[in-house]
XYZ file of C-alpha atoms in Angstrom:
219
model
C 45.204 102.135 187.076
C 42.317 99.537 186.262
C 40.442 102.270 184.469
C 43.492 103.239 182.426
C 44.038 99.667 181.210
C 40.418 99.272 180.298
C 40.462 102.574 178.438
C 43.802 101.686 176.526
C 42.299 98.330 175.530
C 39.135 99.785 174.421
C 41.152 102.469 172.327
C 43.384 99.669 170.661
C 40.130 97.727 169.856
C 38.617 100.940 168.257
C 41.770 101.780 166.411
C 42.118 98.149 164.942
C 38.529 98.057 163.827
C 38.749 101.721 162.345
C 41.276 100.408 159.545
C 38.725 99.409 156.834
C 39.559 96.351 154.738
C 40.674 97.618 151.286
C 38.686 96.575 148.182
C 39.113 93.239 146.834
C 41.691 93.154 144.074
C 39.660 90.850 141.865
C 36.708 93.079 141.992
C 38.966 96.343 141.427
C 40.167 94.774 138.204
C 36.563 93.999 137.152
C 35.588 97.617 137.729
C 38.712 98.754 135.764
C 37.610 96.514 132.789
C 33.943 97.797 132.975
C 35.280 101.483 133.087
C 37.334 100.810 129.922
C 34.894 98.592 128.051
C 31.828 100.860 128.855
C 33.360 103.717 126.918
C 33.898 105.883 130.076
C 37.476 105.841 129.915
C 37.550 106.764 126.273
C 35.179 109.815 127.027
C 37.192 111.115 129.829
C 40.303 110.891 127.957
C 38.972 112.335 124.712
C 37.574 115.302 126.922
C 40.921 116.082 128.474
C 42.746 115.800 125.195
C 39.874 118.227 123.605
C 40.564 120.654 126.385
C 44.222 120.445 125.755
C 43.703 120.893 121.937
C 41.581 124.113 122.445
C 44.074 125.610 124.804
C 46.974 125.000 122.408
C 44.860 126.656 119.489
C 44.594 129.589 121.816
C 48.274 129.697 122.506
C 48.952 129.744 118.840
C 46.562 132.607 118.425
C 48.059 134.633 121.099
C 51.477 133.941 119.868
C 50.559 135.385 116.441
C 49.630 138.789 118.153
C 53.131 139.063 119.773
C 55.780 141.379 118.176
C 58.271 138.914 118.880
C 57.043 135.408 118.280
C 57.920 132.455 120.624
C 58.872 128.969 119.498
C 56.014 127.009 120.825
C 56.618 123.396 122.019
C 54.565 120.619 123.327
C 55.730 117.866 125.540
C 54.076 114.430 125.460
C 54.488 111.202 127.458
C 54.135 108.105 125.262
C 52.372 105.071 127.144
C 48.814 105.627 127.827
C 49.110 109.158 126.451
C 50.270 108.734 122.930
C 50.210 104.997 122.573
C 47.794 102.480 124.149
C 48.850 99.228 125.849
C 45.448 98.272 127.234
C 45.335 95.246 125.133
C 48.603 94.000 126.747
C 47.556 94.933 130.150
C 44.260 93.172 130.016
C 45.782 90.117 128.726
C 48.227 89.767 131.352
C 45.693 90.715 134.002
C 47.019 94.165 134.754
C 50.276 92.587 136.212
C 53.660 91.851 134.566
C 57.450 91.897 135.280
C 59.991 94.275 134.012
C 61.157 91.729 131.446
C 57.652 91.065 130.025
C 57.003 94.892 129.647
C 60.341 95.362 127.985
C 59.608 92.590 125.292
C 56.162 94.273 124.650
C 57.917 97.602 124.135
C 60.628 95.924 121.619
C 57.496 94.579 119.660
C 56.589 98.077 118.596
C 52.950 97.285 117.847
C 51.015 99.597 120.505
C 48.298 101.338 118.756
C 47.927 105.064 118.835
C 45.431 106.916 121.104
C 43.605 108.423 118.222
C 42.366 111.587 119.899
C 45.956 112.417 120.800
C 47.164 111.573 117.266
C 44.688 114.164 116.035
C 45.928 116.836 118.523
C 49.530 115.893 117.567
C 49.089 116.466 113.864
C 47.093 119.801 114.343
C 49.850 120.933 116.741
C 52.411 120.278 113.975
C 50.076 121.841 111.468
C 50.066 125.289 113.656
C 53.744 125.365 114.009
C 53.994 123.699 117.659
C 57.108 121.568 117.922
C 56.343 118.384 119.747
C 58.779 116.567 122.001
C 58.221 113.050 123.454
C 59.690 112.496 127.018
C 59.179 109.067 128.181
C 60.142 106.582 131.118
C 61.041 104.161 128.425
C 64.767 103.255 128.532
C 67.462 104.184 126.130
C 67.692 100.520 125.028
C 63.966 100.828 124.026
C 64.326 103.900 122.120
C 64.706 102.461 118.648
C 61.689 100.267 119.153
C 59.698 103.260 120.476
C 60.728 105.413 117.486
C 59.556 102.565 115.121
C 56.236 102.211 116.924
C 55.522 105.966 116.921
C 56.005 106.129 113.274
C 53.945 102.973 112.467
C 51.238 104.656 114.636
C 51.163 107.779 112.721
C 53.476 109.976 114.743
C 55.900 111.643 112.366
C 58.246 114.775 112.330
C 58.651 115.166 116.178
C 61.292 117.613 117.255
C 62.794 115.233 120.027
C 62.496 112.006 121.479
C 63.914 111.683 125.070
C 64.322 108.075 126.653
C 65.396 107.432 130.219
C 68.953 106.688 130.579
C 69.508 102.675 131.235
C 71.507 103.469 134.286
C 68.740 105.950 135.709
C 68.538 104.871 139.453
C 66.098 107.385 140.921
C 62.740 105.947 142.398
C 60.897 108.512 140.646
C 60.849 109.755 137.103
C 60.165 113.285 137.878
C 63.775 114.327 138.019
C 64.304 112.990 134.536
C 61.370 114.510 132.904
C 61.965 117.820 134.710
C 65.383 117.996 133.273
C 64.243 117.075 129.774
C 61.652 119.991 129.879
C 64.230 122.292 131.161
C 66.469 121.266 128.366
C 63.788 122.158 125.799
C 63.344 125.571 127.249
C 67.137 126.114 127.203
C 66.964 125.567 123.372
C 64.800 128.617 123.086
C 61.356 126.929 123.182
C 58.372 127.933 125.206
C 56.723 124.758 126.479
C 53.193 125.826 126.469
C 51.837 122.305 127.667
C 52.884 119.092 128.923
C 50.616 116.012 128.863
C 50.713 112.800 130.471
C 48.716 110.016 132.312
C 50.857 110.026 135.447
C 51.273 112.895 137.744
C 55.078 112.210 137.601
C 54.706 113.138 133.867
C 53.719 116.668 134.994
C 55.495 117.544 138.234
C 58.712 119.855 138.231
C 57.792 122.898 136.328
C 59.036 124.172 132.934
C 55.628 124.123 131.279
C 53.023 126.751 131.247
C 50.132 124.107 131.813
C 49.722 120.503 132.611
C 47.005 118.246 131.351
C 46.570 114.934 133.518
C 44.818 112.059 131.393
C 43.042 109.179 133.159
C 44.757 105.958 134.026
C 43.388 103.749 136.648
C 45.547 100.846 135.151
C 48.906 101.466 136.821
C 50.962 104.056 138.813
C 54.447 105.337 138.242
C 56.180 107.484 140.808
């Protein structure tokens, strides 16, 4: 029994010390700032968008070869996918209440992510219909539409905002439902692009593209 107690005590000690201390939050935020300001974020973001761009052009070419043409569609997220909020995030030290974020959205002044805007415009030029599916709420939809237009996004086929009474922990259910709705309208969703895995999960798209975003996580 004495040896058992000693073994148990040692096991607890080892288990306790095996849990490493997480990185210090202040330094993590500094690393994020360096990642963004060094240009690494922009390079990685642009690389994924260019990969998606080339994929879309290939889908257009393949569609031209079909006897029965498909109605091609692209689904885009908005925040940190089509519009950048980095200046706001950095200004509030990567924190903020729902009320603060809501007021930022209503200001409708977020800048476009330029490589995505170029992809968007080329997709339209090649006959791809573009749909925005966002976790922004219906009460924020008018401001979102205004912001998209000011940023240069025009002639989209649909803008779907989350219902104000949406009560699921994750956005996956809503975004999946909207992609399903788009396919039921007769479109082939050739790609969906977002900065969160929750933007991409759930199916109803031929391919998913995940953009980098170390700034925040949304389930």
